[in-house]
CSV table of C-alpha atoms in Angstrom, one decimal:
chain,number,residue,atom,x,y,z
A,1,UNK,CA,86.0,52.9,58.5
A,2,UNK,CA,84.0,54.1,61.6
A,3,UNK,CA,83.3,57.2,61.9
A,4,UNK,CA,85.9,58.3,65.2
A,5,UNK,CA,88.6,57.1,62.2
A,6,UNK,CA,87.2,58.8,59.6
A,7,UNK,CA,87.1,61.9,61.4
A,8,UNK,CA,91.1,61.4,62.6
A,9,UNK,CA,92.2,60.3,59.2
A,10,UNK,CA,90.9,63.6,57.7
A,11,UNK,CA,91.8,65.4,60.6
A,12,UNK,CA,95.1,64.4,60.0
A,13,UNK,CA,95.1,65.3,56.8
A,14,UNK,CA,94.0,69.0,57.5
A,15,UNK,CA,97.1,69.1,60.0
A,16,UNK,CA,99.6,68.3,57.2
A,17,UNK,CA,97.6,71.2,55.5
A,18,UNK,CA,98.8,73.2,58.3
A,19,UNK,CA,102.0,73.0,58.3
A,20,UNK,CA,102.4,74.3,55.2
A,21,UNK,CA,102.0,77.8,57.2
A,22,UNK,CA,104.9,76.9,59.6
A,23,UNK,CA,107.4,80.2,59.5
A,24,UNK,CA,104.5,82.0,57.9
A,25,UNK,CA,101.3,82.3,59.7
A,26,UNK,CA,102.8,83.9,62.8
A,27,UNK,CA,101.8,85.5,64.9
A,28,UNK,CA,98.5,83.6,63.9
A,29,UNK,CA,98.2,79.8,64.2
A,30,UNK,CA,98.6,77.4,61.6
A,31,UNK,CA,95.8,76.2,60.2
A,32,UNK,CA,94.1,73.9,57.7
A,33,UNK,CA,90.8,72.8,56.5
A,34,UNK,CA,89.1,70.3,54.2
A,35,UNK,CA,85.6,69.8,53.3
A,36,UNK,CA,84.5,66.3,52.9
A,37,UNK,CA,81.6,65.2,51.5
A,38,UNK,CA,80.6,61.5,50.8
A,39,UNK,CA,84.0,60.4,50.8
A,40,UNK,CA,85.6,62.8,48.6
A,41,UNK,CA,88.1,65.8,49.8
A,42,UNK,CA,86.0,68.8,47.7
A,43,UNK,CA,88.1,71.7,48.9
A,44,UNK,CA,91.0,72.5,51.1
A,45,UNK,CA,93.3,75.4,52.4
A,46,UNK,CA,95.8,76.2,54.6
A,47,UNK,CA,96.3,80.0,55.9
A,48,UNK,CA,99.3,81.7,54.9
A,49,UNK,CA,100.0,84.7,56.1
A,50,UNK,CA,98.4,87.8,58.4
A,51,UNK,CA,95.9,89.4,56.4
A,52,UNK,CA,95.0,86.4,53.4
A,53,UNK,CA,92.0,84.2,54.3
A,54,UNK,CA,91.9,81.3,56.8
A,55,UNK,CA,92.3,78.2,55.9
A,56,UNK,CA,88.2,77.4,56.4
A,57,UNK,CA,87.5,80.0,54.4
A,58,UNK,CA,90.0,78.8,51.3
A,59,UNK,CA,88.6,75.4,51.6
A,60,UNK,CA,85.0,76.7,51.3
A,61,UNK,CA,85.7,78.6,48.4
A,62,UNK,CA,87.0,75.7,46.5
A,63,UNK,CA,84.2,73.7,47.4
A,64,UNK,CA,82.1,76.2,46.4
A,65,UNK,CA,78.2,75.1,45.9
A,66,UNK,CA,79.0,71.5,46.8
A,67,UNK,CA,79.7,72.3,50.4
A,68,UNK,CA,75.8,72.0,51.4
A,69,UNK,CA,75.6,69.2,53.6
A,70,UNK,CA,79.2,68.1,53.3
A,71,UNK,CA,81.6,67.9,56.9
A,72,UNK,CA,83.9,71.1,57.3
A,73,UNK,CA,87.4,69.1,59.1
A,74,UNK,CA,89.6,72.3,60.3
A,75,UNK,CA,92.5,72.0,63.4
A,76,UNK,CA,91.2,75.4,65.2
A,77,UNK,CA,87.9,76.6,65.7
A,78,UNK,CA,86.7,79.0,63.3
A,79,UNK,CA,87.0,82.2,64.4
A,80,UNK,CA,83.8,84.7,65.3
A,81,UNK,CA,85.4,88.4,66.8
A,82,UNK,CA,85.9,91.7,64.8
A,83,UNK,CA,88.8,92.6,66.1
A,84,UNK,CA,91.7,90.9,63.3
A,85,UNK,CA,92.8,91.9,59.9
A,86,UNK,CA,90.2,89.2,58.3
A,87,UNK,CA,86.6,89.0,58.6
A,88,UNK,CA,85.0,86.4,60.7
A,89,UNK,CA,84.5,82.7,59.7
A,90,UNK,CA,81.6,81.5,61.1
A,91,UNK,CA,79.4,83.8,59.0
A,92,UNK,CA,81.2,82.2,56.0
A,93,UNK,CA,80.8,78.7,57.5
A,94,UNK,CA,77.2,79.4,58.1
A,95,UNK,CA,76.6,80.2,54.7
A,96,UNK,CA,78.6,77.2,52.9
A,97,UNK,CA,75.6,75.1,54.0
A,98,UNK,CA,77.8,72.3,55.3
A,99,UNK,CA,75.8,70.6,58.5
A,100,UNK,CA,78.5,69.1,59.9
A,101,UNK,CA,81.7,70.8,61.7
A,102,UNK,CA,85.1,69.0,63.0
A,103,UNK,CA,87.4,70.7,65.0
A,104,UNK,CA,90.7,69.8,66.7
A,105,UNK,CA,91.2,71.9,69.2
A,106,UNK,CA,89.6,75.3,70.5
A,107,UNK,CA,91.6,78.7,70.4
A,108,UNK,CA,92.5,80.3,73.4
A,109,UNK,CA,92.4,83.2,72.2
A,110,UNK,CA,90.1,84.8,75.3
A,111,UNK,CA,88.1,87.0,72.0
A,112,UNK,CA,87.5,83.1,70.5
A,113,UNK,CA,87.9,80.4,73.4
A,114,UNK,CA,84.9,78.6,72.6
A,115,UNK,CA,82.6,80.9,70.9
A,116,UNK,CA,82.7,79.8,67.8
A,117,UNK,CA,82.0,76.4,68.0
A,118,UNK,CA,78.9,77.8,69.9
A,119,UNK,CA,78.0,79.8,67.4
A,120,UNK,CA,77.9,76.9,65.1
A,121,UNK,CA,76.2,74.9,67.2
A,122,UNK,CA,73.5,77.1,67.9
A,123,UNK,CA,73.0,77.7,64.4
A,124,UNK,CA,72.1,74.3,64.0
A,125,UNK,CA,75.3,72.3,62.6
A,126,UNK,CA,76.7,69.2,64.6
A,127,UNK,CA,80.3,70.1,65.8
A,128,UNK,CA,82.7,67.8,67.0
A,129,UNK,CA,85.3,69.1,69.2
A,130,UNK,CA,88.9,67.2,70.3
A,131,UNK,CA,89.9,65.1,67.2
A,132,UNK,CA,93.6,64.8,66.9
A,133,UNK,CA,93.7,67.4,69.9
A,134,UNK,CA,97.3,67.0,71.1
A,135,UNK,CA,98.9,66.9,67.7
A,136,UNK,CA,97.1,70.3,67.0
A,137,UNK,CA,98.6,71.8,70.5
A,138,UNK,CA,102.2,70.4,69.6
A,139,UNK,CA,101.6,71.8,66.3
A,140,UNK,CA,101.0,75.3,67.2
A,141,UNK,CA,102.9,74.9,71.0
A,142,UNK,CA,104.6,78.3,70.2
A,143,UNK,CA,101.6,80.2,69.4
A,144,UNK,CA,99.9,78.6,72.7
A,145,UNK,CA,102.4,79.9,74.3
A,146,UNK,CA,102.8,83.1,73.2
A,147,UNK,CA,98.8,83.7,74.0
A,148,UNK,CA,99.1,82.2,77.0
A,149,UNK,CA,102.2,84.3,78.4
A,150,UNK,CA,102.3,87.2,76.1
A,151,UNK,CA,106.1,86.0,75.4
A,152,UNK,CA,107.7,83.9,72.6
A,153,UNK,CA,108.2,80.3,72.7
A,154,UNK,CA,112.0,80.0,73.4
A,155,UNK,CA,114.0,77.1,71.9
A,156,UNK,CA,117.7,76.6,73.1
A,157,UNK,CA,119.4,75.7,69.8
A,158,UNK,CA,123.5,74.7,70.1
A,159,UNK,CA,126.2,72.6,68.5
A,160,UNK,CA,128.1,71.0,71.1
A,161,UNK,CA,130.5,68.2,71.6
A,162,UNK,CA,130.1,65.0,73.3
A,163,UNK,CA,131.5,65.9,75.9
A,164,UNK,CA,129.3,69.3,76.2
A,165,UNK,CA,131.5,72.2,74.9
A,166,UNK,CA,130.9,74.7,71.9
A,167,UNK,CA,134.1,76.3,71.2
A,168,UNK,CA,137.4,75.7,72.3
A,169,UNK,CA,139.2,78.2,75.1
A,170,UNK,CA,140.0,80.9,72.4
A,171,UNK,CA,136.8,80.9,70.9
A,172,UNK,CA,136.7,78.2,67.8
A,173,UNK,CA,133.9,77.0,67.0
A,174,UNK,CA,133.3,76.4,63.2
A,175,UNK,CA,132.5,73.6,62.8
A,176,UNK,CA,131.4,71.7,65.2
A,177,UNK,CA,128.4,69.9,63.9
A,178,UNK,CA,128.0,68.0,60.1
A,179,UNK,CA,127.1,70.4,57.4
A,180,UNK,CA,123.7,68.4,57.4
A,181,UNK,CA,123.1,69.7,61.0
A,182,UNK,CA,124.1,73.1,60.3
A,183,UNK,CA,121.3,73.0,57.0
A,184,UNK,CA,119.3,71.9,59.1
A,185,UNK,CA,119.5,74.9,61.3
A,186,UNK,CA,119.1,77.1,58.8
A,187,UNK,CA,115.5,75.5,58.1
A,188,UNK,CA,114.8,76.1,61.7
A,189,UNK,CA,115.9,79.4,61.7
A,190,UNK,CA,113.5,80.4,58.5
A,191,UNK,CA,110.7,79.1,60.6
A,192,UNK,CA,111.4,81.4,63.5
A,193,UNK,CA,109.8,85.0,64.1
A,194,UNK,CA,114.0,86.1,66.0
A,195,UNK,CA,116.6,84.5,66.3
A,196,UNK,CA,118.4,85.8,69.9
A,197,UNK,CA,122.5,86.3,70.9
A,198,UNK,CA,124.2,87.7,73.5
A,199,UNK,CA,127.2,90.0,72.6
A,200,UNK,CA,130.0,87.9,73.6
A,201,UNK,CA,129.0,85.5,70.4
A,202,UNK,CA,128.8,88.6,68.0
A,203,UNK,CA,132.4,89.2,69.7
A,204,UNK,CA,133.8,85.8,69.1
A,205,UNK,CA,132.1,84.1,66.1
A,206,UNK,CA,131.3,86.9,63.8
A,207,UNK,CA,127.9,85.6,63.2
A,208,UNK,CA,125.3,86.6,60.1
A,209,UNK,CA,122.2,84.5,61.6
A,210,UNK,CA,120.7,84.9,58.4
A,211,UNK,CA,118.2,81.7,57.4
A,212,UNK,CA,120.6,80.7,53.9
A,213,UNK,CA,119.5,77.7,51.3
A,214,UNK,CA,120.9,76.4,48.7
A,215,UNK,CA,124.2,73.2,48.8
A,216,UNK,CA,126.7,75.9,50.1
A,217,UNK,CA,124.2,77.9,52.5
A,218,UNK,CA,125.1,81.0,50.8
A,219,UNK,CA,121.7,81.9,49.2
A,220,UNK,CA,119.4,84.1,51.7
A,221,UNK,CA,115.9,82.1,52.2
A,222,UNK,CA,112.6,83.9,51.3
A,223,UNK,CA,112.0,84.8,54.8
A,224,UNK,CA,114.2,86.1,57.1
A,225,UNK,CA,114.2,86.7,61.1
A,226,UNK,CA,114.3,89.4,63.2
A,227,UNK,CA,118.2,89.3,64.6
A,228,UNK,CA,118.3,90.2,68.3
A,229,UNK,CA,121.6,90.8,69.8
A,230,UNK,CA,121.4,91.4,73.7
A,231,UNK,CA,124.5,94.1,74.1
A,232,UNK,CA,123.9,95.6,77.8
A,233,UNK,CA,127.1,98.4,76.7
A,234,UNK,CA,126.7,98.4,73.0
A,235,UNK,CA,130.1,96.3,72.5
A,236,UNK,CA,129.1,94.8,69.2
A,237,UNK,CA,131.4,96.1,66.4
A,238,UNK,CA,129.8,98.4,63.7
A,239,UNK,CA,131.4,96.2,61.1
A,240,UNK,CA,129.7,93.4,62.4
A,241,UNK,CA,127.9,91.0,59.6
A,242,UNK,CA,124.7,91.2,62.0
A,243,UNK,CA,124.6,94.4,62.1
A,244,UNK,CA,124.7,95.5,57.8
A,245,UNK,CA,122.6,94.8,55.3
A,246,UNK,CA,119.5,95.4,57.2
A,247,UNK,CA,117.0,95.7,53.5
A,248,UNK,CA,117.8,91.9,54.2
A,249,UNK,CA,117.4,90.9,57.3
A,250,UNK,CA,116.6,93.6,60.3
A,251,UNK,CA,118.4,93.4,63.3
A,252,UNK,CA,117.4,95.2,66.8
A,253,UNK,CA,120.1,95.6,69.4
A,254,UNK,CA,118.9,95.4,73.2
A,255,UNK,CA,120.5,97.8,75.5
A,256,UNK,CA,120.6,99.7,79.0
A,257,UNK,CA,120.5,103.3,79.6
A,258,UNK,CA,124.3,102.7,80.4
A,259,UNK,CA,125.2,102.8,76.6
A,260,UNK,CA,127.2,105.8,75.1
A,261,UNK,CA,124.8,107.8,72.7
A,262,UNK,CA,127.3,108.1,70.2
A,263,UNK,CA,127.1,104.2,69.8
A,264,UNK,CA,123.2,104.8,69.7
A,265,UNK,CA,123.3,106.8,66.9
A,266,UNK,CA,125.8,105.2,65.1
A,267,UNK,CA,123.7,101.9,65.2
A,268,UNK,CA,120.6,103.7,63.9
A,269,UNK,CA,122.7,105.2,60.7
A,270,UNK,CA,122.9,101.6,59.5
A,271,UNK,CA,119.3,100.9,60.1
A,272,UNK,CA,119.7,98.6,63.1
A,273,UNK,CA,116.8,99.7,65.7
A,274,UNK,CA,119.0,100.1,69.2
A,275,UNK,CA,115.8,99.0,72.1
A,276,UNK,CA,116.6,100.3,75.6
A,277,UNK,CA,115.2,98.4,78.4
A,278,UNK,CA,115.2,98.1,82.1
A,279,UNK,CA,118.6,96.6,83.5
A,280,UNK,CA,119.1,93.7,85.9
A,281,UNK,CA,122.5,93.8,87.6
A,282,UNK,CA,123.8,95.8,85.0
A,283,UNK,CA,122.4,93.6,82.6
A,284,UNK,CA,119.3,93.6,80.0
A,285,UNK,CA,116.3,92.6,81.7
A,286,UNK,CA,115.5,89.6,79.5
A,287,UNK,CA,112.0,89.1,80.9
A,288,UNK,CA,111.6,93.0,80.4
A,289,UNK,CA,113.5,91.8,76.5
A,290,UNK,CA,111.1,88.7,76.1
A,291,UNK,CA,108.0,90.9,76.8
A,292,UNK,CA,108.7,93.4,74.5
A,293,UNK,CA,109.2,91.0,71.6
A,294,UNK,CA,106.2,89.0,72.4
A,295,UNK,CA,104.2,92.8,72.3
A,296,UNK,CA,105.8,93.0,68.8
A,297,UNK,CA,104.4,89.3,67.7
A,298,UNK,CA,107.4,87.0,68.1
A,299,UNK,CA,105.6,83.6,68.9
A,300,UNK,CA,108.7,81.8,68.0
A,301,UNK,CA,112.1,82.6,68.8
A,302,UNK,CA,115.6,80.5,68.7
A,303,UNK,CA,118.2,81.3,71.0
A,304,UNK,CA,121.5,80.5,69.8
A,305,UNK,CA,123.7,81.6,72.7
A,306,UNK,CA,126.4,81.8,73.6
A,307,UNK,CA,126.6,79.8,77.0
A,308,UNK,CA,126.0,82.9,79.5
A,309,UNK,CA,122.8,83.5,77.7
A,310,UNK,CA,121.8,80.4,77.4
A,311,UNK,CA,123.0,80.1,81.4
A,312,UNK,CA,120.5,83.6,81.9
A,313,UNK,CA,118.2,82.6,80.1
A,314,UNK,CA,117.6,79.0,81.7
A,315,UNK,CA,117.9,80.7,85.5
A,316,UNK,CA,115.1,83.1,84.3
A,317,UNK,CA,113.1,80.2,83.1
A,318,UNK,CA,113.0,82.1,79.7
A,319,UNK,CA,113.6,78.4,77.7
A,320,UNK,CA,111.1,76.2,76.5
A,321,UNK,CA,112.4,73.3,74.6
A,322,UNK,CA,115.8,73.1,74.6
A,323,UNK,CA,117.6,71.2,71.1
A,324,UNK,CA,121.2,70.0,70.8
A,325,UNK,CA,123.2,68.9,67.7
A,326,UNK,CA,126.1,66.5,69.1
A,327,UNK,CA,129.1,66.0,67.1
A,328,UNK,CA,130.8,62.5,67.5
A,329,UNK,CA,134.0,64.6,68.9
A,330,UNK,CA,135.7,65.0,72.5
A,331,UNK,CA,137.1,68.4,72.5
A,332,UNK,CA,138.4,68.3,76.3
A,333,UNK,CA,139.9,71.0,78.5
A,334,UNK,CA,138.7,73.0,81.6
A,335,UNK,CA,138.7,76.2,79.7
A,336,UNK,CA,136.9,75.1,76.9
A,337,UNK,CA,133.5,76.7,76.5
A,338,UNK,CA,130.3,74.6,77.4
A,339,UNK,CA,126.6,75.3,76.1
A,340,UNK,CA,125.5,76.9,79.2
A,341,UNK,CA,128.0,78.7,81.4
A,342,UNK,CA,127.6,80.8,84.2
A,343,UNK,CA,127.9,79.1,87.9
A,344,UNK,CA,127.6,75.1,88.5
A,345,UNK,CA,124.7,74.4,91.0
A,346,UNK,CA,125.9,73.6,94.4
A,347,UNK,CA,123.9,69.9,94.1
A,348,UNK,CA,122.5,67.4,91.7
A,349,UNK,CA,119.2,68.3,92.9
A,350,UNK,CA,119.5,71.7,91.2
A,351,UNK,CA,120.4,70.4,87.8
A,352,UNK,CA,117.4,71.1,85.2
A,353,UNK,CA,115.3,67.7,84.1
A,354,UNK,CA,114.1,67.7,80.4
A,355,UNK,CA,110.4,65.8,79.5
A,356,UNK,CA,109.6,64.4,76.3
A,357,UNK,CA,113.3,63.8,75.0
A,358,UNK,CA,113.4,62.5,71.8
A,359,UNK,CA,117.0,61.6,69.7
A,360,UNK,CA,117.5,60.9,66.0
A,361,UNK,CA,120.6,61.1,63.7
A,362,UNK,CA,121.8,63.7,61.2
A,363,UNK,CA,124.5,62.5,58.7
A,364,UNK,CA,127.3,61.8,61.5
A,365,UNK,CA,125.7,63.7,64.3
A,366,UNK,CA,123.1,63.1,67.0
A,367,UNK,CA,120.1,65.5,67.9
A,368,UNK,CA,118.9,65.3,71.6
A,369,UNK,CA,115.7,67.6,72.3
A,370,UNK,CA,113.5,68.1,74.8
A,371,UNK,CA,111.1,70.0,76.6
A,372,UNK,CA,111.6,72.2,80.0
């Protein structure tokens, strides 16, 4: 094995480490490490969580004394600024005594971007920067993203029809999609920092848009998201499932300035944190919305609709990937409810193009995805 393949094959490794961080690690990156040395994996790590050690450092640790002169593989350059919860990792690289450093891809975090692999390098150690590049960015897309535009990634999530509708004219909706797409969600959902509806869903469906597990969906997952409901004149019900049992799972209602303070306050009795933001034709500012979640850390966040925010959200260019779970159904009717609403575009030439589309099957359904 030469060594451009060597270095991939463990690079790729130390992505799979990575992963294991997805849902977890935000707002940081996800990120693994191995040390290698003559062949042999010595030590490995993955980080976790804000505040526990970074992957590099983990893998160091378990390598212990053996690390001199071995090769350090980790899929973002170590870090070398003050200003984070952990203390820097190129001191601790430095001191392993490995001579040899290969790095996926550089963070662009401006207090990083590149100084850390100087650092190494002028230290003495070989570095090797680029290896499995693009399957680090696609890895951590959201968090590029999120450093990048100082908002959350934003991915379009619905259950539709073939022929493109989510609920019928009075509102039914469940279920749409196989219960295999609708676990399948729920995954998703536990990997997201916010999940993100508009009130006319909370009026129709009812929904909890808590992440559940277990063969029935009815046990909460480990890790919940932040539930944001966009309610411009605090409409939502106060017996609404999104709106109780905030010790497990917190909800924040966005608002205008329009909204009765009695509704305010009744909100805040149940622990639901009511945000008021600038209005846009009577409306919530989402930009003004998606800039105060990405202030609060949201690097991730899935918007499950219904059609006028998804329509609000796409004519703000709010969306970033876009992913649909098609039901092998035809549901029919003008007044049925399709995934984006608002106004048609006058032409063709209007109509939004998605890159990278990929499609696979779920049980009896089809997912279509793609980026914007």
């Amino acid at each position: 094995m030469t060594n451009s393949h060597q270095d991939y094959h463990y690079m790729s490794l130390a992505l799979r480490l990575a992963a294991k961080g997805r849902g977890t690690a935000s707002p940081n990156p996800m990120v693994g490490a191995l040390v290698v040395k003559q062949g042999r994996i010595i030590g490995q790590g993955f980080h976790l969580r804000p505040g526990l050690p970074h992957a590099e450092v983990l893998a160091l640790r378990q390598a212990g004394s053996r690390a001199r002169g071995a090769t350090l593989y980790v899929t973002l350059e170590p870090c070398c600024h003050l200003r984070k919860r952990t203390p820097p990792c190129v001191p601790d690289v430095l001191r392993s005594g490995v001579s040899r450093v290969v790095i996926a891809m550089t963070d662009p975090n401006p207090s990083v971007k590149g100084k850390g692999a100087a650092a190494l390098r002028r230290a003495g150690l070989s570095v090797r920067v680029g290896v499995a590049r693009s399957e680090a960015e696609e890895l951590n897309r959201a968090y590029l993203h999120w450093i990048k535009t100082k908002c959350p990634y934003v991915i379009l999530k619905a259950g539709m029809t073939l022929d493109g509708q989510i609920a019928t004219a009075s509102g039914d909706s469940k279920w749409i999609t196989s219960k295999k797409s609708r676990a399948e969600v729920h995954r998703l959902r536990g990997q997201m920092d916010a999940v993100l509806v508009g009130v006319g869903t909370v009026l129709a469906d009812d929904p909890a848009l808590t992440a559940r597990t277990g063969p029935h969906l009815r046990k909460l997952a480990s890790r919940q998201p932040l539930r944001v409901v966009v309610d411009s004149s605090l409409r939502s019900p106060l017996k609404a499932q999104i709106l109780s049992r905030q010790t497990q799972a917190k909800t924040l209602v966005a608002t205008t300035d329009s909204a009765e303070a009695s509704r305010r306050q009744e909100l805040v009795k149940r622990g639901v944190e009511v945000l008021t933001l600038p209005s846009l034709r009577g409306k919530v500012s989402l930009p003004a919305l998606m800039r105060e979640l990405g202030q609060r850390g949201v690097t991730a966040l899935l918007l499950e609709g219904g059609g006028e925010l998804h329509a609000a959200m796409l004519k703000a260019n709010l969306v970033q990937h876009v992913r649909l779970y098609v039901a092998p159904a035809l549901l029919g009717g003008v007044d049925a409810k399709g995934v984006i609403g608002g106004k048609s575009p006058a032409s063709l030439a209007s109509a939004l193009r998605l890159r990278n589309v990929k499609a696979r099957s779920i049980g009896e359904d089809l997912v279509l995805e793609g980026d914007l």
